[in-house]
Amino acid sequence: DGMNVLFIVVDDLRPVLGCYGDKLVKSPNIDQFASQSIVFSNAYAQQAVCAPSRVSFLTGRRPDTTRLYDFYSYWRVHAGNYSTVPQYFKENGYVTLSVGKVFHPGVSSNYSDDYPYSWSIPPFHPSTEKYENDKTCRGKDGKLYANLVCPVDVTEMPRGTLPDIQSTEEAIRLLNLMKTNKQKFFLAVGYHKPHIPLRYPQEFLKLYPLENITLAPDPWVPEKLPSVAYNPWTDIRQRDDVKALNVSFPYGPLPEDFQRQIRQSYYAAVSYLDVQVGLLLNALDNAGLSNNTMVVFTADHGWSLGEHGEWAKYSNFDVATRVPLMFYVPGVTTSSVSQGRRIFPYLDPFSHIVGLVPQGQSKKVVELVSLFPTLAELAGLQVPPACPETSFHVALCTEGTSIVRYFNASEGKVQEEGEGCDDTDRCFNEEPVALSQYPRPADTPQWNSDKPKLKDIRVMGYSVRTSDYRCTLWVQFNPNNFSANFEDVHAGELYVMETDPNQDYNIYNNTSHGW
């Protein structure tokens, strides 16, 4: 009870980590963290795009309740005055601090990252964030470009640094401040990479020789994929290096050598991120806070690395919705940590070889919307109640359910709390499911298919992921009253995980649809 919270959220990170079984990646610090944590191997975001996902998990409400499917509205004004995770901790005596990209900056967090509701002091943003999409990538001709693939010499960058390096430095400064303050804290640290552009210190390329980089196992657009489900990766088409390739819209494949370069740079950006996480966790050790601070590590959604012919998020596939999710809780995921013992010594990815096996792994299907009640329960706070069916008027409630019950439960065995099933919430969770959704402007790929504005949404894809299946229905959607019409199904997808783990063979039309 009364533990501090360090909440690490990463932008566009799919689970390409050693602790998730990836054989190519060098992620020793995150793997070391996993070895002291409970690792959820089937965790899913509620919408595979930054602002809607972050507002969803930070309020504990689904996108249909936050009414945010794009970047252009603030839930407190547009939907309901919902409490957030940091706000709840702040109201319960914590100092709440935000570093980097936690809320999506801009309209969707009221241009203030929801300060002062959520945070005790104004959130910190790196001063170099504003150069993120500038021409800082040196081409073979020596000129500077705004490229997708962007290894850089950090000393040549504006102010001689990068945003995630600045965020780590600030987070470490705050940890040391909190140590002397002796106040309970909730520190959220949001890292930008591996979000595009794939800009990172060029030395990380050495970890991934191009000859070791394979293509996606399924780099084609699946034959029976409904056209509404495909997203045409318009954001990478705007980058100088991709633009120069003149790839046909919407399906035109990228040249294979360039596909390898993107995958190589994504992995290099993950190792660069791993270093930042390693330095941060090492500082937690140095401050003597590892024994009374729980640490959560997750991402807002994944990213396609060529699977289904796609290079983006913006879909309901696992590659876009599945995220890493790990909890380190002293005395729960590890035996009690004695004061001063080092848990997270920094590991250099350039010299560290041995992989660490995760402490505990749960294959239960879980959702990011469950973070709010889970963190409250782990901190010994009262768990917010489950939301009623319509909850726009309710400030504090959650549409997720705490997943603490999975921390020690042996796999495949449901905790038995009496006979029968009068507790519908618990019964529902005996076969846990994850719900995700994605909007589209039309049934065929358009220039705005990836990120339609609210007024342009005409179709919503509602997706259910169980341990065995992923099923998606694309239905008519009215943006004026936020209503979906399940009588008007435009297309459907059904994938069987056992025989089709990559979700390439849509068998929806082979089945009778007795939903």
Coordinates of C-alpha atoms in Angstrom, one line a residue:
D1 CA 0.0 0.0 0.0
G2 CA 1.1 3.5 -0.7
M3 CA 3.7 2.6 -3.3
N4 CA 5.0 5.1 -5.8
V5 CA 4.1 4.6 -9.4
L6 CA 6.4 4.9 -12.4
F7 CA 4.3 4.6 -15.5
I8 CA 6.3 4.2 -18.8
V9 CA 4.3 4.5 -22.0
V10 CA 5.9 4.1 -25.4
D11 CA 4.7 5.4 -28.8
D12 CA 4.0 2.8 -31.5
L13 CA 5.8 0.0 -29.9
R14 CA 4.7 -3.5 -30.9
P15 CA 6.1 -6.3 -28.7
V16 CA 9.3 -6.8 -30.6
L17 CA 11.3 -7.4 -27.4
G18 CA 13.4 -10.3 -26.2
C19 CA 11.0 -11.0 -23.4
Y20 CA 8.2 -11.5 -25.9
G21 CA 10.3 -14.0 -27.8
D22 CA 11.8 -11.8 -30.6
K23 CA 15.1 -13.4 -31.5
L24 CA 16.5 -10.4 -33.5
V25 CA 16.0 -7.5 -31.1
K26 CA 18.6 -6.3 -28.5
S27 CA 16.5 -5.1 -25.6
P28 CA 18.4 -6.1 -22.5
N29 CA 17.1 -3.5 -20.1
I30 CA 13.4 -4.0 -20.9
D31 CA 14.1 -7.8 -20.7
Q32 CA 15.7 -7.4 -17.3
F33 CA 12.7 -5.4 -16.2
A34 CA 10.4 -8.2 -17.5
S35 CA 12.4 -10.8 -15.5
Q36 CA 11.2 -9.0 -12.3
S37 CA 7.6 -8.4 -13.6
I38 CA 4.4 -10.1 -14.6
V39 CA 4.3 -10.0 -18.4
F40 CA 1.0 -10.0 -20.3
S41 CA 1.5 -11.6 -23.7
N42 CA -2.0 -10.8 -25.0
A43 CA -2.6 -7.1 -24.2
Y44 CA -4.6 -4.9 -26.6
A45 CA -5.2 -1.2 -27.2
Q46 CA -8.8 0.0 -27.8
Q47 CA -7.9 2.0 -31.0
A48 CA -4.7 1.8 -32.9
V49 CA -3.9 5.6 -33.1
C50 CA -2.3 7.8 -30.5
A51 CA -4.8 10.3 -29.1
P52 CA -7.9 8.0 -28.9
S53 CA -5.8 5.2 -27.3
R54 CA -4.2 7.4 -24.7
V55 CA -7.4 9.2 -23.7
S56 CA -9.1 5.7 -23.5
F57 CA -6.6 4.1 -21.1
L58 CA -6.0 7.3 -19.1
T59 CA -9.7 7.7 -18.5
G60 CA -10.6 4.0 -18.3
R61 CA -13.3 4.5 -21.0
R62 CA -13.7 3.1 -24.5
P63 CA -13.5 5.4 -27.6
D64 CA -17.3 5.2 -28.0
T65 CA -17.5 6.8 -24.5
T66 CA -14.7 9.4 -24.9
R67 CA -16.1 10.1 -28.3
L68 CA -12.6 10.6 -29.6
Y69 CA -11.7 8.7 -32.7
D70 CA -9.4 11.4 -34.1
F71 CA -7.3 14.2 -32.6
Y72 CA -9.7 17.1 -32.5
S73 CA -11.8 17.1 -29.4
Y74 CA -11.3 17.3 -25.6
W75 CA -13.3 14.7 -23.8
R76 CA -14.2 16.9 -20.8
V77 CA -16.0 19.3 -23.2
H78 CA -17.1 16.9 -25.9
A79 CA -18.2 13.7 -24.0
G80 CA -18.1 13.9 -20.2
N81 CA -16.0 15.3 -17.3
Y82 CA -14.2 12.0 -16.8
S83 CA -11.5 11.5 -14.1
T84 CA -8.1 10.2 -15.3
V85 CA -5.7 7.8 -13.7
P86 CA -3.2 10.6 -12.6
Q87 CA -6.1 12.8 -11.4
Y88 CA -7.3 9.9 -9.2
F89 CA -3.9 9.5 -7.7
K90 CA -3.5 13.2 -7.3
E91 CA -6.8 13.3 -5.4
N92 CA -5.5 10.5 -3.2
G93 CA -2.4 12.4 -2.0
Y94 CA 0.1 11.7 -4.8
V95 CA 2.3 14.2 -6.5
T96 CA 1.6 13.5 -10.2
L97 CA 4.2 14.3 -12.8
S98 CA 4.3 14.0 -16.6
V99 CA 7.4 13.9 -18.8
G100 CA 7.3 13.6 -22.6
K101 CA 4.3 12.2 -24.5
V102 CA 1.8 10.9 -22.0
F103 CA -1.4 12.5 -23.2
H104 CA -1.4 13.2 -26.9
P105 CA -0.5 16.9 -27.0
G106 CA -2.9 19.4 -28.6
V107 CA -6.7 19.7 -28.7
S108 CA -7.4 16.2 -27.3
S109 CA -5.8 17.1 -24.0
N110 CA -6.9 20.8 -24.0
Y111 CA -3.4 22.0 -25.1
S112 CA -2.2 21.4 -21.6
D113 CA -1.9 17.6 -21.3
D114 CA -5.0 17.9 -19.1
Y115 CA -3.2 20.1 -16.5
P116 CA -4.2 21.1 -13.9
Y117 CA -6.8 18.2 -13.5
S118 CA -4.3 15.4 -14.0
W119 CA -0.9 16.8 -12.9
S120 CA 0.5 18.6 -9.8
I121 CA 2.9 20.7 -11.9
P122 CA 2.8 21.6 -15.7
P123 CA 3.9 18.6 -17.8
F124 CA 7.4 18.6 -19.2
H125 CA 8.0 18.4 -23.0
P126 CA 11.5 18.2 -24.5
S127 CA 12.5 21.4 -26.2
T128 CA 13.7 19.4 -29.2
E129 CA 10.2 17.9 -29.8
K130 CA 9.4 20.6 -32.3
Y131 CA 12.2 19.5 -34.7
E132 CA 10.8 15.9 -34.9
N133 CA 9.6 16.2 -38.5
D134 CA 12.2 18.7 -39.7
K135 CA 14.8 18.1 -42.4
T136 CA 17.4 16.5 -40.0
C137 CA 18.2 13.3 -41.9
R138 CA 21.4 13.4 -44.0
G139 CA 21.0 11.8 -47.4
K140 CA 23.7 10.1 -49.5
D141 CA 24.1 13.4 -51.3
G142 CA 25.0 15.1 -48.0
K143 CA 21.8 17.2 -48.1
L144 CA 19.2 17.2 -45.3
Y145 CA 15.8 15.6 -45.7
A146 CA 12.6 14.8 -43.8
N147 CA 13.0 11.0 -44.2
L148 CA 11.2 8.0 -42.7
V149 CA 14.5 6.2 -42.2
C150 CA 16.7 8.6 -40.3
P151 CA 19.8 7.4 -38.4
V152 CA 21.6 10.6 -37.2
D153 CA 24.7 11.9 -35.6
V154 CA 23.2 13.3 -32.4
T155 CA 25.9 16.0 -32.1
E156 CA 24.6 17.5 -35.4
M157 CA 21.0 17.6 -34.2
P158 CA 19.3 20.8 -33.1
R159 CA 20.6 21.6 -29.5
G160 CA 22.8 18.4 -29.8
T161 CA 20.3 16.0 -28.4
L162 CA 17.0 14.1 -29.1
P163 CA 13.6 14.3 -27.4
D164 CA 13.8 10.9 -25.6
I165 CA 17.2 11.7 -24.3
Q166 CA 15.9 14.9 -22.8
S167 CA 12.8 13.1 -21.3
T168 CA 15.1 10.6 -19.6
E169 CA 17.2 13.3 -18.1
E170 CA 14.2 15.2 -16.8
A171 CA 12.6 12.0 -15.4
I172 CA 15.8 11.2 -13.6
R173 CA 15.9 14.7 -12.2
L174 CA 12.3 14.3 -10.9
L175 CA 13.1 10.9 -9.3
N176 CA 16.0 12.4 -7.4
L177 CA 13.8 15.4 -6.3
M178 CA 11.0 12.9 -5.1
K179 CA 13.6 11.0 -3.1
T180 CA 14.4 14.0 -1.1
N181 CA 10.8 15.2 -0.9
K182 CA 9.7 11.9 0.6
Q183 CA 6.2 12.4 -1.0
K184 CA 4.3 9.6 -2.8
F185 CA 4.5 10.2 -6.5
F186 CA 3.0 9.1 -9.8
L187 CA 5.5 9.8 -12.5
A188 CA 4.4 9.1 -16.1
V189 CA 7.2 9.1 -18.7
G190 CA 6.2 9.0 -22.4
Y191 CA 8.8 8.0 -25.0
H192 CA 8.5 9.0 -28.7
K193 CA 10.4 6.3 -30.4
P194 CA 9.8 4.0 -32.3
H195 CA 7.1 6.4 -33.7
I196 CA 8.0 7.7 -37.1
P197 CA 10.2 9.3 -38.3
L198 CA 12.6 6.5 -37.3
R199 CA 15.2 9.0 -36.1
Y200 CA 17.8 7.6 -33.6
P201 CA 21.5 7.7 -33.0
Q202 CA 23.2 6.1 -36.0
E203 CA 25.4 3.8 -33.9
F204 CA 22.3 1.6 -33.2
L205 CA 22.4 0.5 -36.8
K206 CA 25.5 -1.6 -36.0
L207 CA 23.3 -3.9 -33.9
Y208 CA 21.2 -4.9 -36.9
P209 CA 23.3 -5.7 -40.1
L210 CA 21.0 -5.5 -43.1
E211 CA 21.7 -9.1 -44.1
N212 CA 20.1 -10.2 -40.9
I213 CA 16.9 -8.4 -41.6
T214 CA 14.0 -10.4 -43.0
L215 CA 10.8 -9.3 -44.7
A216 CA 7.5 -9.6 -42.9
P217 CA 6.2 -13.2 -43.0
D218 CA 3.1 -12.0 -45.0
P219 CA 4.1 -8.9 -47.0
W220 CA 1.1 -9.2 -49.3
V221 CA -2.4 -7.7 -49.0
P222 CA -4.5 -10.8 -48.1
E223 CA -6.8 -11.9 -50.9
K224 CA -10.0 -12.0 -48.8
L225 CA -9.3 -8.8 -46.9
P226 CA -12.3 -6.5 -47.2
S227 CA -11.1 -3.2 -48.8
V228 CA -12.5 -1.2 -45.8
A229 CA -10.0 -3.0 -43.5
Y230 CA -6.9 -2.0 -45.4
N231 CA -5.1 1.2 -44.4
P232 CA -2.9 2.8 -47.1
W233 CA -0.1 4.2 -44.8
T234 CA -0.5 7.8 -46.1
D235 CA 1.7 9.3 -43.3
I236 CA 4.9 7.5 -44.5
R237 CA 4.1 8.3 -48.1
Q238 CA 4.7 12.0 -47.2
R239 CA 8.3 11.4 -46.1
D240 CA 11.0 12.5 -48.6
D241 CA 12.6 9.0 -49.0
V242 CA 9.3 7.3 -49.5
K243 CA 8.0 10.0 -51.8
A244 CA 11.0 9.5 -54.0
L245 CA 9.9 5.9 -54.6
N246 CA 6.7 6.9 -56.4
V247 CA 4.8 4.0 -54.9
S248 CA 1.3 3.5 -56.4
F249 CA -1.7 4.3 -54.1
P250 CA -3.2 2.5 -52.2
Y251 CA -1.7 -1.0 -52.5
G252 CA 1.6 -0.5 -54.3
P253 CA 4.3 -2.5 -52.4
L254 CA 7.5 -0.8 -51.3
P255 CA 10.7 -2.2 -52.9
E256 CA 12.1 -5.1 -50.8
D257 CA 15.4 -3.4 -50.0
F258 CA 13.6 -0.4 -48.6
Q259 CA 11.2 -2.7 -46.6
R260 CA 14.4 -4.2 -45.0
Q261 CA 15.7 -0.7 -44.2
I262 CA 12.4 0.3 -42.5
R263 CA 12.5 -2.9 -40.4
Q264 CA 16.1 -2.4 -39.6
S265 CA 15.5 1.2 -38.4
Y266 CA 12.5 0.2 -36.4
Y267 CA 14.6 -2.4 -34.5
A268 CA 17.4 0.2 -34.1
A269 CA 14.9 2.7 -32.6
V270 CA 13.7 0.0 -30.2
S271 CA 17.3 -0.6 -28.9
Y272 CA 17.7 3.2 -28.6
L273 CA 14.5 3.2 -26.5
D274 CA 15.8 0.3 -24.5
V275 CA 18.8 2.4 -23.5
Q276 CA 16.6 5.2 -22.3
V277 CA 14.4 2.8 -20.2
G278 CA 17.6 1.2 -18.8
L279 CA 19.0 4.6 -17.7
L280 CA 15.6 5.5 -16.1
L281 CA 15.3 2.2 -14.2
N282 CA 18.9 2.4 -13.1
A283 CA 18.2 5.9 -11.7
L284 CA 15.2 4.4 -9.8
D285 CA 17.8 2.0 -8.2
N286 CA 20.3 4.8 -7.5
A287 CA 17.6 6.8 -5.8
G288 CA 16.8 3.8 -3.5
L289 CA 13.2 3.8 -4.8
S290 CA 13.0 0.3 -6.4
N291 CA 11.7 -1.3 -3.2
N292 CA 8.7 1.0 -2.9
T293 CA 7.8 1.9 -6.5
M294 CA 5.7 -0.1 -8.9
V295 CA 6.6 0.2 -12.5
V296 CA 4.3 -0.2 -15.4
F297 CA 5.5 -0.5 -19.0
T298 CA 3.3 -0.4 -22.0
A299 CA 2.6 1.3 -25.4
D300 CA -0.3 3.1 -26.9
H301 CA -0.6 0.5 -29.8
G302 CA 1.6 -1.4 -32.2
W303 CA 2.8 -0.8 -35.8
S304 CA 2.7 -2.9 -39.0
L305 CA 6.2 -3.7 -40.3
G306 CA 5.0 -4.8 -43.8
E307 CA 2.5 -7.4 -42.6
H308 CA -0.6 -7.4 -44.9
G309 CA 1.3 -5.0 -47.1
E310 CA 0.9 -2.2 -44.5
W311 CA 3.4 0.2 -42.8
A312 CA 1.4 2.0 -40.1
K313 CA -1.0 1.4 -37.2
Y314 CA -4.6 2.4 -38.1
S315 CA -6.1 -1.1 -38.2
N316 CA -7.7 -3.8 -36.1
F317 CA -5.0 -6.4 -36.8
D318 CA -2.9 -7.7 -33.9
V319 CA 0.2 -6.0 -35.3
A320 CA -1.5 -2.7 -34.7
T321 CA -3.5 -3.4 -31.5
R322 CA -1.3 -5.7 -29.5
V323 CA 1.1 -4.0 -27.0
P324 CA 3.7 -5.0 -24.4
L325 CA 2.2 -4.8 -20.9
M326 CA 4.3 -5.5 -17.8
F327 CA 4.0 -4.7 -14.1
Y328 CA 6.8 -4.7 -11.6
V329 CA 5.4 -4.6 -8.1
P330 CA 7.9 -5.1 -5.2
G331 CA 6.7 -7.9 -2.9
V332 CA 4.1 -9.1 -5.5
T333 CA 6.0 -9.9 -8.7
T334 CA 9.2 -10.3 -6.8
S335 CA 10.0 -11.2 -3.2
S336 CA 10.4 -8.1 -1.1
V337 CA 13.3 -6.0 -2.2
S338 CA 15.8 -5.1 0.5
Q339 CA 16.8 -1.4 0.7
G340 CA 19.8 -0.7 -1.5
R341 CA 19.7 -3.9 -3.5
R342 CA 20.1 -3.3 -7.2
I343 CA 17.2 -4.6 -9.3
F344 CA 17.8 -2.8 -12.5
P345 CA 21.5 -2.2 -13.1
Y346 CA 22.0 -0.6 -16.6
L347 CA 22.8 -3.1 -19.4
D348 CA 24.7 -2.0 -22.5
P349 CA 22.9 -3.4 -25.6
F350 CA 26.2 -3.3 -27.5
S351 CA 27.9 -5.7 -25.1
H352 CA 25.1 -7.6 -23.3
I353 CA 24.3 -11.0 -24.7
V354 CA 22.4 -13.2 -22.3
G355 CA 18.6 -13.0 -22.5
L356 CA 16.5 -13.1 -19.3
V357 CA 13.4 -15.1 -18.9
P358 CA 10.3 -13.3 -17.7
Q359 CA 9.4 -13.8 -14.1
G360 CA 5.7 -14.5 -14.7
Q361 CA 3.8 -14.6 -18.0
S362 CA 0.1 -14.5 -18.4
K363 CA -1.5 -15.4 -21.7
K364 CA -4.9 -14.0 -20.6
V365 CA -6.4 -11.6 -23.1
V366 CA -6.4 -8.1 -21.4
E367 CA -7.1 -4.5 -22.5
L368 CA -5.4 -1.2 -21.8
V369 CA -8.8 0.2 -20.7
S370 CA -8.2 -2.0 -17.6
L371 CA -5.1 0.0 -16.5
F372 CA -7.1 2.4 -14.3
P373 CA -8.7 -0.1 -12.0
T374 CA -5.5 -2.3 -12.0
L375 CA -3.3 0.6 -10.9
A376 CA -5.8 1.7 -8.3
E377 CA -5.9 -1.8 -6.8
L378 CA -2.1 -2.3 -6.8
A379 CA -1.7 1.0 -5.0
G380 CA -4.2 0.1 -2.4
L381 CA -6.7 2.8 -3.5
Q382 CA -10.4 2.1 -3.8
V383 CA -11.0 0.6 -7.2
P384 CA -13.3 2.9 -9.3
P385 CA -16.7 1.3 -9.8
A386 CA -17.7 -0.3 -13.1
C387 CA -19.5 2.3 -15.4
P388 CA -23.2 2.0 -15.9
E389 CA -24.3 1.3 -19.5
T390 CA -24.5 5.0 -20.2
S391 CA -21.9 6.9 -18.2
F392 CA -21.5 10.4 -19.8
H393 CA -22.7 11.9 -16.5
V394 CA -20.5 9.8 -14.2
A395 CA -17.1 11.4 -13.4
L396 CA -15.4 8.4 -11.8
C397 CA -16.0 4.9 -13.1
T398 CA -14.2 2.5 -15.4
E399 CA -15.2 0.4 -18.4
G400 CA -12.2 -1.9 -17.8
T401 CA -11.8 -4.5 -15.0
S402 CA -8.8 -4.9 -12.8
I403 CA -6.4 -7.6 -14.0
V404 CA -4.6 -8.0 -10.6
R405 CA -6.5 -11.3 -10.3
Y406 CA -4.3 -12.7 -13.1
F407 CA -1.0 -11.9 -11.4
N408 CA -0.9 -15.1 -9.4
A409 CA -3.7 -17.2 -11.0
S410 CA -2.3 -20.4 -12.6
E411 CA -3.1 -20.3 -16.3
G412 CA -6.3 -21.8 -17.6
K413 CA -7.8 -21.8 -14.1
V414 CA -10.4 -19.3 -13.2
Q415 CA -10.5 -18.1 -9.6
E416 CA -13.5 -19.8 -8.1
E417 CA -15.6 -17.5 -6.0
G418 CA -18.5 -19.7 -5.1
E419 CA -20.7 -21.7 -7.4
G420 CA -22.8 -20.5 -10.3
C421 CA -22.6 -17.2 -12.2
D422 CA -24.6 -14.5 -10.5
D423 CA -21.7 -12.1 -10.9
T424 CA -22.0 -11.2 -14.6
D425 CA -18.8 -9.2 -14.6
R426 CA -16.8 -12.2 -13.3
C427 CA -18.5 -14.7 -15.6
F428 CA -17.8 -12.5 -18.5
N429 CA -14.1 -12.5 -17.6
E430 CA -13.9 -16.3 -17.5
E431 CA -13.3 -16.0 -21.2
P432 CA -11.7 -12.6 -21.4
V433 CA -11.9 -10.7 -24.6
A434 CA -10.4 -7.5 -25.9
L435 CA -12.4 -5.0 -27.9
S436 CA -10.8 -2.6 -30.4
Q437 CA -12.3 -0.4 -33.1
Y438 CA -11.2 1.7 -36.1
P439 CA -13.1 4.3 -38.1
R440 CA -13.1 4.6 -41.9
P441 CA -14.4 7.3 -44.2
A442 CA -15.5 4.8 -46.9
D443 CA -15.6 1.1 -47.9
T444 CA -12.5 1.6 -50.1
P445 CA -9.1 3.1 -49.3
Q446 CA -9.1 6.9 -49.5
W447 CA -6.4 9.5 -48.8
N448 CA -7.9 10.0 -45.3
S449 CA -8.6 6.3 -44.5
D450 CA -5.9 6.1 -41.9
K451 CA -7.0 9.2 -39.9
P452 CA -10.5 10.3 -40.8
K453 CA -11.9 13.3 -39.0
L454 CA -15.0 12.7 -37.0
K455 CA -17.3 14.4 -39.5
D456 CA -16.0 12.1 -42.3
I457 CA -16.4 8.7 -40.5
R458 CA -19.0 6.5 -42.3
V459 CA -17.9 3.0 -41.2
M460 CA -16.7 1.7 -37.8
G461 CA -14.8 -1.6 -37.5
Y462 CA -15.6 -3.2 -34.2
S463 CA -13.1 -6.0 -33.4
V464 CA -13.3 -8.7 -30.7
R465 CA -10.1 -10.6 -29.8
T466 CA -10.4 -13.8 -27.8
S467 CA -7.5 -16.3 -27.2
D468 CA -8.8 -18.3 -30.2
Y469 CA -10.2 -15.8 -32.7
R470 CA -10.3 -12.3 -34.0
C471 CA -13.6 -11.2 -35.4
T472 CA -14.3 -7.8 -36.9
L473 CA -17.6 -6.3 -38.2
W474 CA -17.4 -3.1 -40.3
V475 CA -20.8 -1.4 -39.8
Q476 CA -22.5 1.8 -40.8
F477 CA -21.6 4.7 -38.4
N478 CA -23.3 8.1 -38.0
P479 CA -20.8 10.7 -36.7
N480 CA -23.5 13.2 -35.8
N481 CA -24.9 11.1 -33.0
F482 CA -22.0 8.6 -32.6
S483 CA -24.2 5.7 -33.4
A484 CA -23.3 2.4 -35.0
N485 CA -25.9 0.4 -36.9
F486 CA -25.2 -3.3 -36.6
E487 CA -28.1 -4.1 -38.9
D488 CA -26.0 -2.5 -41.7
V489 CA -22.8 -4.7 -41.9
H490 CA -20.5 -3.5 -44.7
A491 CA -17.9 -6.3 -44.3
G492 CA -16.7 -8.9 -41.8
E493 CA -13.4 -10.6 -40.9
L494 CA -12.8 -13.8 -38.9
Y495 CA -9.4 -15.3 -38.2
V496 CA -8.6 -18.5 -36.3
M497 CA -5.5 -17.9 -34.3
E498 CA -4.4 -21.6 -34.0
T499 CA -4.2 -22.1 -37.8
D500 CA -3.7 -18.4 -38.9
P501 CA -1.7 -16.5 -36.2
N502 CA -0.8 -13.7 -38.7
Q503 CA -4.5 -13.1 -39.6
D504 CA -4.0 -13.6 -43.3
Y505 CA -6.9 -15.9 -44.2
N506 CA -10.3 -14.3 -43.6
I507 CA -12.9 -17.0 -43.3
Y508 CA -15.9 -14.7 -42.4
N509 CA -17.7 -15.5 -45.7
N510 CA -17.2 -19.3 -45.2
T511 CA -19.3 -19.2 -42.0
S512 CA -22.9 -18.6 -41.2
H513 CA -23.2 -15.4 -39.2
G514 CA -25.6 -16.3 -36.4
W515 CA -24.3 -13.6 -34.1

